Coordinates of C-alpha atoms and ligand atoms in Angstrom, one line a residue:
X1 CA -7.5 3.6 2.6
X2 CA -9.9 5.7 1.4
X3 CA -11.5 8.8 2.6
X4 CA -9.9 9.6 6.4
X5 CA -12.3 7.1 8.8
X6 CA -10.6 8.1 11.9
X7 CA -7.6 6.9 13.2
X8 CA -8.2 3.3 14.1
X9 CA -9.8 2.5 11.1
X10 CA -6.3 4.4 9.4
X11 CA -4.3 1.8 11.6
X12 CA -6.3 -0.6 10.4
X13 CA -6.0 -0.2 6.7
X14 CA -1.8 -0.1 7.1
X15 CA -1.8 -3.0 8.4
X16 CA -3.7 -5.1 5.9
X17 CA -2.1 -7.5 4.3
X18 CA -2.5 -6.3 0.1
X19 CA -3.3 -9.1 -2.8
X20 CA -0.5 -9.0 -5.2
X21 CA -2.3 -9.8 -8.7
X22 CA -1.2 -13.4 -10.2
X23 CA -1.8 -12.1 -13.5
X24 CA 1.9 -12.4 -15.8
X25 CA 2.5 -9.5 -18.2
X26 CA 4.6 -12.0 -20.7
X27 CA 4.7 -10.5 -24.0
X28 CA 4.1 -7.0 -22.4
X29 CA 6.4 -3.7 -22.1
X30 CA 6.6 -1.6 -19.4
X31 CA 8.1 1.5 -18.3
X32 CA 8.2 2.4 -14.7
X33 CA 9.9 5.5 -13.1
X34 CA 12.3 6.2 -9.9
X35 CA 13.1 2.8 -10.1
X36 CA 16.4 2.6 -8.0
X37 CA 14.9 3.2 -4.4
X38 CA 11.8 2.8 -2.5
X39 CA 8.3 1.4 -3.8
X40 CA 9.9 1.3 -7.4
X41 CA 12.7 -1.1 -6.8
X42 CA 9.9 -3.1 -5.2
X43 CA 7.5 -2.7 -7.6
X44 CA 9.7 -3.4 -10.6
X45 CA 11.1 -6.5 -8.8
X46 CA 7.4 -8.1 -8.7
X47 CA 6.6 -6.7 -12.7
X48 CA 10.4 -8.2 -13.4
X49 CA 9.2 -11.5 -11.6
X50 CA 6.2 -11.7 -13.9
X51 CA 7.9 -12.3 -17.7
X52 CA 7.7 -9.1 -19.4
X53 CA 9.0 -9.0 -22.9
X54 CA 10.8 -5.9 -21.8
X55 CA 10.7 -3.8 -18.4
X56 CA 12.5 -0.2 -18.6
X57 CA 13.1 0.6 -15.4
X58 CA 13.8 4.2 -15.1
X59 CA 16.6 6.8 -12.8
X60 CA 17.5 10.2 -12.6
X61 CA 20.6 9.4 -14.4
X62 CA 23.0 6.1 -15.6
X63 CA 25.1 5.3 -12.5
X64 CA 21.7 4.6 -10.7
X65 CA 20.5 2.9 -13.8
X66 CA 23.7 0.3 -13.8
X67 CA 23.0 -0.4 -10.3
X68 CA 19.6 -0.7 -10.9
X69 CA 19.5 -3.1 -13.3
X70 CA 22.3 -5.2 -11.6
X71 CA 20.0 -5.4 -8.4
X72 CA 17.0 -6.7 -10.4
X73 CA 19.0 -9.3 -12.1
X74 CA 20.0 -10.2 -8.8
X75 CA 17.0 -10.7 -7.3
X76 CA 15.1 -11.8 -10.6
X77 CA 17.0 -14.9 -11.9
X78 CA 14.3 -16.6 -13.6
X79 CA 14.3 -13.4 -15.9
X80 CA 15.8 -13.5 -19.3
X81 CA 18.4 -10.8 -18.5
X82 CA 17.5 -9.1 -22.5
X83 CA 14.2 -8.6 -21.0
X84 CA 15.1 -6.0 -18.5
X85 CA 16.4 -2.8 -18.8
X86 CA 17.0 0.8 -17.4
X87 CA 17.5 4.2 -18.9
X88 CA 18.0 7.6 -17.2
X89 CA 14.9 9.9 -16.8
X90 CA 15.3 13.0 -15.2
X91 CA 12.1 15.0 -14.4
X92 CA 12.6 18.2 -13.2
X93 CA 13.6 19.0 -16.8
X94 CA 11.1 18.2 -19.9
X95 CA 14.3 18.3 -22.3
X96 CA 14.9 15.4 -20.6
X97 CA 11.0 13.7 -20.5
X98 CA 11.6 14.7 -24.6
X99 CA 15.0 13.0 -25.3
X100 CA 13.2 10.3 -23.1
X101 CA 10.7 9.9 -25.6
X102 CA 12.4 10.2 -28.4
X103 CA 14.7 6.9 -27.5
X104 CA 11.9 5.4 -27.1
X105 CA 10.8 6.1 -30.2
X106 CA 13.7 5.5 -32.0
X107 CA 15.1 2.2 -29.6
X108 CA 12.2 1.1 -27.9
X109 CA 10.5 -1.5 -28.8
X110 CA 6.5 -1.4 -31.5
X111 CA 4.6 -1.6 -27.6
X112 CA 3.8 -0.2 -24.7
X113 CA 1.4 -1.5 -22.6
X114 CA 1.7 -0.5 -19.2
X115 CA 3.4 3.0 -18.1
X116 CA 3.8 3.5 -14.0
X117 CA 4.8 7.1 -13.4
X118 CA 5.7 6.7 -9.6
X119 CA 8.7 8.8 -9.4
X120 CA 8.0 11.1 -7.2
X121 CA 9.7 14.1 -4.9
X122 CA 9.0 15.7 -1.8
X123 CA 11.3 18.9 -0.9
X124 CA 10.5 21.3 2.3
X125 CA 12.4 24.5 0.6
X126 CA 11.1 26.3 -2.6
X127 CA 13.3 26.0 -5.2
X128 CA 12.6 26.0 -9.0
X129 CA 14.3 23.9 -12.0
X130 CA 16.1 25.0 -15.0
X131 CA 12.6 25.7 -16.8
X132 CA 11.7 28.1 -14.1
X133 CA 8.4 26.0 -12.0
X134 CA 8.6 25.1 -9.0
X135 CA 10.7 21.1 -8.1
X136 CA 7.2 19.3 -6.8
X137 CA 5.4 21.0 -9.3
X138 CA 7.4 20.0 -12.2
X139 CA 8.7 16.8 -10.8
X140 CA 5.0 15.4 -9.7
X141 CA 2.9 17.0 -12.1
X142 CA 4.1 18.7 -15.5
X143 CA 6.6 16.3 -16.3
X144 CA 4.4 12.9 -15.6
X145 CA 2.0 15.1 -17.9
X146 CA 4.3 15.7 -20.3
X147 CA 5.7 12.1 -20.1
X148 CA 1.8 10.3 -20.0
X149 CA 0.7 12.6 -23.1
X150 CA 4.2 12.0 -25.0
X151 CA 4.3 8.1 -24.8
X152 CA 0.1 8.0 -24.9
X153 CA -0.1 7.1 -29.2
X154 CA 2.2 4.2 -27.9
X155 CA -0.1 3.2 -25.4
X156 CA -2.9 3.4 -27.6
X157 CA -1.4 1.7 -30.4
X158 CA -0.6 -1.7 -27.8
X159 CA -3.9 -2.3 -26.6
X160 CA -6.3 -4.8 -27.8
X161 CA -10.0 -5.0 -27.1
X162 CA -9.8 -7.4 -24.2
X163 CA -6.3 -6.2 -23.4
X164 CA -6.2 -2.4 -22.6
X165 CA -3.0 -0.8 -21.6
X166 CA -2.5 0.8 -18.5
X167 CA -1.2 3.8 -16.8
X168 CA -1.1 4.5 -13.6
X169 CA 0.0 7.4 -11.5
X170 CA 1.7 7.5 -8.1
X171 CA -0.4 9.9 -5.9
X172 CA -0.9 10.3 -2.4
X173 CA -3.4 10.7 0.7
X174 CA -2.4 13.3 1.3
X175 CA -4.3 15.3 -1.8
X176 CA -7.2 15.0 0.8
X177 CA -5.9 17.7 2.6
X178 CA -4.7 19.8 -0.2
X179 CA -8.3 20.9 -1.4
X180 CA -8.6 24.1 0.9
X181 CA -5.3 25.3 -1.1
X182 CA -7.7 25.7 -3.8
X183 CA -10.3 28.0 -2.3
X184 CA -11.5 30.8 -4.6
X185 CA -8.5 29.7 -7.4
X186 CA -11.7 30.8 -9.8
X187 CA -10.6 33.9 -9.3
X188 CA -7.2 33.2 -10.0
X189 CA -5.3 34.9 -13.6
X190 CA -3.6 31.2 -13.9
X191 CA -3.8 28.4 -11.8
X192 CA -0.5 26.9 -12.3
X193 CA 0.9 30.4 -12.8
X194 CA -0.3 30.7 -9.0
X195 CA 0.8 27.6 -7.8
X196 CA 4.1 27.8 -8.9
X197 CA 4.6 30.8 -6.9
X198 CA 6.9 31.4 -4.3
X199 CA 4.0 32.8 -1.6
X200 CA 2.0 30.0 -2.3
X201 CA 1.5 27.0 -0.1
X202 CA 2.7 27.2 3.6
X203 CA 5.2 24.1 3.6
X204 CA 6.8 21.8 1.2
X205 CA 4.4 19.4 2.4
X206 CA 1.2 21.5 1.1
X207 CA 3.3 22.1 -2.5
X208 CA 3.8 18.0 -2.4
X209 CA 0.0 17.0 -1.1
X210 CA -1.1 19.8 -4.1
X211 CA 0.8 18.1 -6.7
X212 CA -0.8 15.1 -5.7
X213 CA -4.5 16.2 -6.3
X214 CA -3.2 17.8 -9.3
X215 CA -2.2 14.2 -10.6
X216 CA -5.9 13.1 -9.7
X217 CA -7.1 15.8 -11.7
X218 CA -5.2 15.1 -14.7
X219 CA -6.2 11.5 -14.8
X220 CA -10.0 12.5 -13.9
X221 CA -9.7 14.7 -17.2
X222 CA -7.6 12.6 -19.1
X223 CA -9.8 9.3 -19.0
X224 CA -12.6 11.4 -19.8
X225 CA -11.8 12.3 -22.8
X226 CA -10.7 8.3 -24.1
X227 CA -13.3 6.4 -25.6
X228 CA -15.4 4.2 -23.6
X229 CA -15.4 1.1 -23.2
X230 CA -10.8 2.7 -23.3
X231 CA -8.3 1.5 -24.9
X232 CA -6.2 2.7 -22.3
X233 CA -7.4 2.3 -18.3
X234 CA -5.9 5.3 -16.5
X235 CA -5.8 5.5 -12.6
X236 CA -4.2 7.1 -9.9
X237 CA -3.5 5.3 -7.0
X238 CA -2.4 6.2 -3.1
X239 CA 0.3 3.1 -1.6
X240 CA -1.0 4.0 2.0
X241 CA 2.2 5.6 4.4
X242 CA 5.5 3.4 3.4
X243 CA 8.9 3.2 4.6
X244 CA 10.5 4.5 2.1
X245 CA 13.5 7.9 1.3
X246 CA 10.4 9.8 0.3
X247 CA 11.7 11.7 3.5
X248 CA 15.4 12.1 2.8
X249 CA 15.4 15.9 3.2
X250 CA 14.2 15.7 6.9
X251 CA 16.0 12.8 7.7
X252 CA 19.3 14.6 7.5
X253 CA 18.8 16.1 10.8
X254 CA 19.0 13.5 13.6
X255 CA 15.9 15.0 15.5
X256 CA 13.5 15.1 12.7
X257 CA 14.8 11.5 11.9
X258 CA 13.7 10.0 15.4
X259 CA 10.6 11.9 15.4
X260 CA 9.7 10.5 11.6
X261 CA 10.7 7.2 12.7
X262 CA 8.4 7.4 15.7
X263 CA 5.6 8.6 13.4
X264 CA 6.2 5.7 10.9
X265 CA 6.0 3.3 13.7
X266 CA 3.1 4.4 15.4
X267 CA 0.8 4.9 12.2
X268 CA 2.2 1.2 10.6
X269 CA 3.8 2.5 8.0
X270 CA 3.7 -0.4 5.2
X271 CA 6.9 -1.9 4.1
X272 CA 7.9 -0.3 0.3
X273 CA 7.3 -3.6 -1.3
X274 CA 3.7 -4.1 0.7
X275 CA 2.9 -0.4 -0.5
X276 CA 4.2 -1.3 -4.1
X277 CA 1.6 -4.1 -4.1
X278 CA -1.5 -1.3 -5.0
X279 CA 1.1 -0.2 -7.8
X280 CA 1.3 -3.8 -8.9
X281 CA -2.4 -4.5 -8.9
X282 CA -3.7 -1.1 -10.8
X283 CA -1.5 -2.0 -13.3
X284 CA -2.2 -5.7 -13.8
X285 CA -5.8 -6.4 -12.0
X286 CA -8.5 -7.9 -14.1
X287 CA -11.4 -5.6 -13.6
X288 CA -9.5 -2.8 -15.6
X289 CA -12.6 -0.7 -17.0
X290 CA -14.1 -0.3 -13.8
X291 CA -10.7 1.0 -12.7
X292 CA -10.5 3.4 -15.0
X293 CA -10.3 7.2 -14.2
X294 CA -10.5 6.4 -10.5
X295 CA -8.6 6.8 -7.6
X296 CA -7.3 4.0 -5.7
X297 CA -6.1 3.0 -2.0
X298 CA -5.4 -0.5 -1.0
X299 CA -6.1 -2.2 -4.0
X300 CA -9.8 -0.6 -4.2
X301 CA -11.4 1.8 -5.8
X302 CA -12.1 5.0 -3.3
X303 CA -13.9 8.3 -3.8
X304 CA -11.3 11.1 -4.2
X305 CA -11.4 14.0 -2.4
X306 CA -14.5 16.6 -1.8
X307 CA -12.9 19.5 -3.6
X308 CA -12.6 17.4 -7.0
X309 CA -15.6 15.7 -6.4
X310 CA -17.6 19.6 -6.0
X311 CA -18.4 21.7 -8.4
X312 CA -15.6 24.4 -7.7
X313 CA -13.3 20.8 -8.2
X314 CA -14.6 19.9 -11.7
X315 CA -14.5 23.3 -12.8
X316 CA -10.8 23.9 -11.3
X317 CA -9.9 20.3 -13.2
X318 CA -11.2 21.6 -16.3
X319 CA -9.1 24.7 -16.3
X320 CA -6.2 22.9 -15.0
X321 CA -6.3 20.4 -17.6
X322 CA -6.9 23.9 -20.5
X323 CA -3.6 25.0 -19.0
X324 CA -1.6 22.4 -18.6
X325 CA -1.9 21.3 -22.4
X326 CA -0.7 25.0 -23.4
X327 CA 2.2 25.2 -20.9
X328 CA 3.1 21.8 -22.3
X329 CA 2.0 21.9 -25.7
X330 CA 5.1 25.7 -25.9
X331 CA 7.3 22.6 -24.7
X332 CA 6.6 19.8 -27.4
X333 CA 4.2 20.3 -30.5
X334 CA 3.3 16.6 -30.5
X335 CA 1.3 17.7 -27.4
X336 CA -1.1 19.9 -29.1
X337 CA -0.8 17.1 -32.2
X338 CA -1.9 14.5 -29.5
X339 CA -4.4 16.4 -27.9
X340 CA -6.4 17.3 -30.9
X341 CA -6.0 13.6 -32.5
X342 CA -6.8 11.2 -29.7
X343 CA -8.4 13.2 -26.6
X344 CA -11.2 15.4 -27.8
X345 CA -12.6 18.3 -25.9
X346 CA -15.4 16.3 -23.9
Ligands
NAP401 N1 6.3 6.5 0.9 C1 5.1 7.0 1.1 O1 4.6 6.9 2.3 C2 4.3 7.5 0.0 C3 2.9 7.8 0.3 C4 2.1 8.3 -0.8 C5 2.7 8.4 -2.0 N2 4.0 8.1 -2.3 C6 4.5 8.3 -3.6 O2 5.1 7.1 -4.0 C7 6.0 7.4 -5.1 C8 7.3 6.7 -4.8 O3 7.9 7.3 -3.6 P1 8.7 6.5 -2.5 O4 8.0 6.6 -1.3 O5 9.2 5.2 -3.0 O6 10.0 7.5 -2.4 P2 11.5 7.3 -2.7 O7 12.0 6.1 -2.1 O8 12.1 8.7 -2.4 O9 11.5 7.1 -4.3 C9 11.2 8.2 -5.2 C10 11.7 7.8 -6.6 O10 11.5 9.0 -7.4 C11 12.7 9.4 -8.0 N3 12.8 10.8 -8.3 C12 12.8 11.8 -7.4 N4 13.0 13.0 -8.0 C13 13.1 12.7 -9.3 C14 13.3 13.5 -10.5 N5 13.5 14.8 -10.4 N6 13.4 12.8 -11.7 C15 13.2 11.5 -11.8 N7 13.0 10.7 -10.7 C16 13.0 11.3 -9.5 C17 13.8 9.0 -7.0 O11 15.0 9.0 -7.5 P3 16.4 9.3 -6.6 O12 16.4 8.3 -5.6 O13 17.5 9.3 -7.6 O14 16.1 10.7 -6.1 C18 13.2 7.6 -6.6 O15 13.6 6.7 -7.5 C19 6.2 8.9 -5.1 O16 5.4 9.4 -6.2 C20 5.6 9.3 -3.8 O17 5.1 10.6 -3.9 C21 4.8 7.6 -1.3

């Protein structure tokens, strides 16, 4: 999709019909999150349909898990039913990214070769969790930080010279419009400290569209700090506007339902398994290393927005990045232990 064309050439992109890679990921593990609904039931299906030695498909918590993994054996019979899996993953609370981990480390199996953090919340009212941020900002940002830097020495220690693994974050369009949020944040004590604020950001839609082009950030700092050509290809990647209960909150009130459903219709919103597709393909698409550290919309790789791309942007990223290893590093010492051992300061 890209940078905003205009609005025909908008309609045009959701209507396209996305390539869905052919590419198996036999012998692979993968962990994706928010599993049970939307574009991750869809994109799990298609990485369930392609052989993995083990997909984890994650929920919030076990009911969603059993139900699940009982619709994926459904709809994946060829699947060797040992080979997929589903354990709870909360994210609003990074005890529970940690005891995540943790399992993994102590269950899971030697690899893991492709992480998709696509779980993914969108609330209109402030609230925070129970380690005092903000939901979007912990759900969309911290914790898929905390989660990517936690499970990255796995990562690393799958991939083979020909065969990088792969993670890939779930971000939005809508970061485009969240640059202007930013203005002056040089100036600003602490940027998350700022952000997580209750006076900050007009809507619940500016908190979510900010925690998007937070997620481009991260990945724009984390892949620069991997070695080139990487072990591990990191992207970010936009599924276009998709039917999906990304919108739950408004949809409990008749009016704002009919008037979402009329706005879905008339900008083609994609069907969750046609938006999974771009999930699919920047985690399995051949041309990996030329993916890496990008941003991506329709299966392509597309400039991301202005702010990031200025030099306020790569400054702000920079700090970002600064702070968000010290807020997470007070919640896990393997973050700092990470850090300093496989991302050096560029
Ligand atoms: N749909 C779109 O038009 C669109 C556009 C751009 C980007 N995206 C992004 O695509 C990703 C998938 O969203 P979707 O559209 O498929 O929405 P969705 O149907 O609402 O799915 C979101 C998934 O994230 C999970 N989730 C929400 N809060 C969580 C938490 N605190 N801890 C763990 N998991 C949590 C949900 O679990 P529960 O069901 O249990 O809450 C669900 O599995 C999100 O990152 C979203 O921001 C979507």
């Amino acid at each position: 999709m890209g940078k905003f064309k205009g609005f025909w050439s908008f309609l045009s992109e959701q209507g396209r019909d996305l390539p869905l890679p052919r590419e198996l990921v036999d012998g692979k593990t993968l962990v994706l999150t928010g599993a049970n609904v939307g574009l991750g039931i869809e994109a799990s299906t298609h990485f369930a349909n392609k052989k993995p030695s083990l997909l984890i498909a994650t929920c919030r918590d076990t009911v969603k898990c059993e139900q699940t993994l009982e619709v994926l054996r459904k709809r994946c019979t060829g699947t060797q039913p040992s080979s997929l899996d589903s354990w709870p993953l909360e994210l609003s609370s990074f005890d529970n990214v940690r005891s995540f981990v943790d399992r993994f480390g102590a269950e899971g199996p030697e690899r893991l070769n492709i992480l998709v953090a696509n779980a993914g919340t969108f609330t209109p009212v402030y609230a925070r969790t129970q380690d005092n941020w903000e939901v979007i900002l912990q759900v969309n940002y911290l914790s898929i930080a905390l989660l990517s830097i936690l499970l990255l020495p796995h990562l690393l220690r799958s991939a083979t010279s020909d065969d990088p693994s792969r993670l890939v974050l779930v971000s939005s369009l809508g970061h485009y419009l969240a640059g202007p949020m930013l203005t002056g944040s040089q100036n600003w004590d602490h940027v998350l400290g700022a952000i997580n604020a209750e006076n900050f950001g007009v809507s619940g839609a500016s908190r979510y569209n900010l925690s998007k082009l937070l997620q481009v950030a991260f990945v724009r700092e984390l892949s620069a700090r991997l070695p080139s050509p990487t072990p591990l290809v990191v992207t970010t990647v936009d599924p276009g506007f998709c039917h999906s209960s990304l919108q739950r909150e408004l949809e409990k009130y008749w009016l704002l339902r009919m008037v979402l459903g009329f706005v879905k219709w008339l900008l083609r919103a994609r069907t969750s398994e046609m938006g999974s597709r771009n999930l699919v393909y920047a985690a399995l698409a051949t041309n990996a290393q030329a993916m890496h550290g990008k941003y991506m919309s329709s299966c392509e790789v597309v400039e991301e927005c202005d702010y990031l791309l200025s030099a306020e942007g790569k400054a702000f990223s920079e700090r970002l990045w600064g702070e968000t290893i010290e807020v997470l590093s007070n919640v896990d010492g393997r973050v700092s232990q990470i850090v300093s051992s496989y991302l050096p300061a560029r």
